[in-house]
Coordinates of C-alpha atoms in Angstrom, one line a residue:
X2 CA 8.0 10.7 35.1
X3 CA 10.8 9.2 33.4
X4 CA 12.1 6.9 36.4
X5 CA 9.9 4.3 35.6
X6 CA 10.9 4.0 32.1
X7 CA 14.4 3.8 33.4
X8 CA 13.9 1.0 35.6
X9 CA 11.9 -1.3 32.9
X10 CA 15.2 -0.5 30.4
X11 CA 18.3 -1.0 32.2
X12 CA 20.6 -0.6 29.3
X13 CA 19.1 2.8 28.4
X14 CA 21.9 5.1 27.9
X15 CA 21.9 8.0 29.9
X16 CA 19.2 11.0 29.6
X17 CA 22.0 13.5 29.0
X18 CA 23.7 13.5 25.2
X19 CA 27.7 13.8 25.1
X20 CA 27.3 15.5 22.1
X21 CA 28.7 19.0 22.1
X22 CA 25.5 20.4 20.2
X23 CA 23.2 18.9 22.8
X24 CA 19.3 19.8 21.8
X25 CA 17.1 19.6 18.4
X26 CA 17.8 22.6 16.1
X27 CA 14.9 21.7 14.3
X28 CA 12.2 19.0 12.8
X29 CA 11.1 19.3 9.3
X30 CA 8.1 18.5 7.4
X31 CA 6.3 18.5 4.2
X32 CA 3.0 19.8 3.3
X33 CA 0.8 20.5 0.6
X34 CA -1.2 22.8 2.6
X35 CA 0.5 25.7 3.1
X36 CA -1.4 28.3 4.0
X37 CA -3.2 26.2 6.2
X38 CA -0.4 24.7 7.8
X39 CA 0.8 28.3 8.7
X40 CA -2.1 29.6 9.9
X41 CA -2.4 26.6 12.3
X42 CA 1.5 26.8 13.2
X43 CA 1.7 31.0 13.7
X44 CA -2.0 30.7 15.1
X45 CA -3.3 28.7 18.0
X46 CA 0.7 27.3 18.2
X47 CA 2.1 31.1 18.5
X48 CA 5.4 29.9 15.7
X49 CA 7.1 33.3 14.5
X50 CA 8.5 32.9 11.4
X51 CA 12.4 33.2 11.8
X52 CA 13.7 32.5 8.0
X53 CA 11.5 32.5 5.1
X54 CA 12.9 31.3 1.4
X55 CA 12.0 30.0 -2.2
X56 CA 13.2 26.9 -3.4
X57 CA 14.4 25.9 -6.7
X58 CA 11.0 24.7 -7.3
X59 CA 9.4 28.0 -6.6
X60 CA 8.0 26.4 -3.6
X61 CA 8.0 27.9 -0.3
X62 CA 10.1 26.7 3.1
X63 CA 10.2 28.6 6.6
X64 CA 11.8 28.1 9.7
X65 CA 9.3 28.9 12.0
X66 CA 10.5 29.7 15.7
X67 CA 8.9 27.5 18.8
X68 CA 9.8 30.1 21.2
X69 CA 12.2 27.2 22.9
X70 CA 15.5 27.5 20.9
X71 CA 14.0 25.1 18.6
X72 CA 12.7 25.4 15.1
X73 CA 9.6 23.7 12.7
X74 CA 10.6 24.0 9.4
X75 CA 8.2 23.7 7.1
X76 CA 8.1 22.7 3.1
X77 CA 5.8 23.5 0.6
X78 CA 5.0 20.9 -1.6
X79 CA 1.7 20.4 -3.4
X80 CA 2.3 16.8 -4.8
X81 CA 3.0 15.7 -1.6
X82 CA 1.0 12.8 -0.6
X83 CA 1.1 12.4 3.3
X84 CA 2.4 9.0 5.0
X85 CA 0.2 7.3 6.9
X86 CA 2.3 7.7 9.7
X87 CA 3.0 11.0 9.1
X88 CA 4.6 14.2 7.1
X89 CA 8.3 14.4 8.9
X90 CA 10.9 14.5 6.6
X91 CA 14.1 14.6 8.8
X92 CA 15.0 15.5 12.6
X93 CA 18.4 18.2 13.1
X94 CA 20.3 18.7 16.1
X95 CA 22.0 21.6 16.2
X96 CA 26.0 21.3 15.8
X97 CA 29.2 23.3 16.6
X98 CA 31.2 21.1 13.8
X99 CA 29.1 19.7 11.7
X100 CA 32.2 17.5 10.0
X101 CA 33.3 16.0 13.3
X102 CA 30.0 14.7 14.4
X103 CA 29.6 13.0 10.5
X104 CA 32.7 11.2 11.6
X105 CA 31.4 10.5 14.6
X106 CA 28.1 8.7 13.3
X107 CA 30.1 7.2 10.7
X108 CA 32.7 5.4 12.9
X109 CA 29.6 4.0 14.3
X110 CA 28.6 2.5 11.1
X111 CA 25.7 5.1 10.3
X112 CA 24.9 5.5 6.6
X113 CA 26.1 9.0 5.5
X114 CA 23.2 10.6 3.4
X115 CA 24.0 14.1 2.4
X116 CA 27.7 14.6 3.4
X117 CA 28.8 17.9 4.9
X118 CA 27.9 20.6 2.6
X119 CA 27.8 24.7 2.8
X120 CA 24.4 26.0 1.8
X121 CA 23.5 29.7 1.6
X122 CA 19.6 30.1 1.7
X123 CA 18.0 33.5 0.0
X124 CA 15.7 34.7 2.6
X125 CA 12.7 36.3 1.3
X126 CA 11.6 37.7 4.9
X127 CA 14.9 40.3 5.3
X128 CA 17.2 38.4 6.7
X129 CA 20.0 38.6 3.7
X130 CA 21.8 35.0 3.0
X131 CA 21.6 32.5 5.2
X132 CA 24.9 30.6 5.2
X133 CA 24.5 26.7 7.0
X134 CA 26.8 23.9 7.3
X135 CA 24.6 20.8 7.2
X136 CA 25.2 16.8 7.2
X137 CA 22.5 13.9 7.3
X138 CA 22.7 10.4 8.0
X139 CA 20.3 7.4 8.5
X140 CA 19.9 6.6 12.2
X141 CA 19.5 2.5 13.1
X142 CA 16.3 2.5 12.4
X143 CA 16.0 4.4 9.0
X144 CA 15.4 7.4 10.2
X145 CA 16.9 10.5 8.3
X146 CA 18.9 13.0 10.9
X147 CA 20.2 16.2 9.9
X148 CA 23.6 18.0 12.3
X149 CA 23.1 21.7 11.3
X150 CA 25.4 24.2 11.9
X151 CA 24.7 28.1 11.8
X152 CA 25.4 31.0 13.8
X153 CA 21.6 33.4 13.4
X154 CA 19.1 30.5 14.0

């Protein structure tokens, strides 16, 4: 399946990452549906919810397990107004050093976004605090990426 691409982009780099995190930690979106959106999500899509919070809005957010080491999180908002293109916000990879891999993107000229910050979620599912380590830059094209660093997700 992906020879063919291969062959038609030479320059490609290769499939593997030399990133010590290697993999997604998670992909967030926005909606203004929630309920809906977690029916649909914890339904037919079989997401468990693995951290549940309030934000300082009094909206809701969830990390919501794929069953694959990889998370949807999910943000409540009902002013949101949904892109054409879609409701991503950001995309995370998961990171062992969240610090070192900001100075990695940065020495390649990436916009820093959020710099590296400690962030200790309330959980409203159990789970106690939730202390991350997160970081976000702008990717070449715009996008928004997120390295995320915990030790229970």
């Amino acid at each position: 399946l992906f020879v063919e691409p291969l062959r038609r982009f030479p320059n490609a780099p290769p499939a593997m990452s030399n990133l010590p995190h290697v993999g997604f930690h998670h992909i967030a979106l926005r909606t203004q549906r929630w309920d809906e959106s977690l029916r649909f999500y914890c339904g037919p899509l079989g997401f468990t919810p693995k951290v549940t919070w309030t934000l300082p809005s009094g909206y809701r957010a969830a990390l919501l397990d794929t069953g694959a080491a990889a998370y949807l999180e999910v943000f409540e908002d009902p002013t949101y107004t949904p892109h054409p293109d879609g409701a991503f916000i950001h995309l995370a990879l998961r990171s062992a050093d969240v610090d070192a891999d900001i100075a990695r993107v940065r020495a390649a000229g990436m916009r820093i976004t959020v710099e590296p910050k400690d962030v200790t979620f309330h959980t409203t599912n159990g789970l106690g605090p939730m202390p991350i380590r997160v970081g976000f830059f702008a990717g070449p094209n715009g996008e928004i990426w997120e390295f995320f660093q915990n030790d229970r997700t």
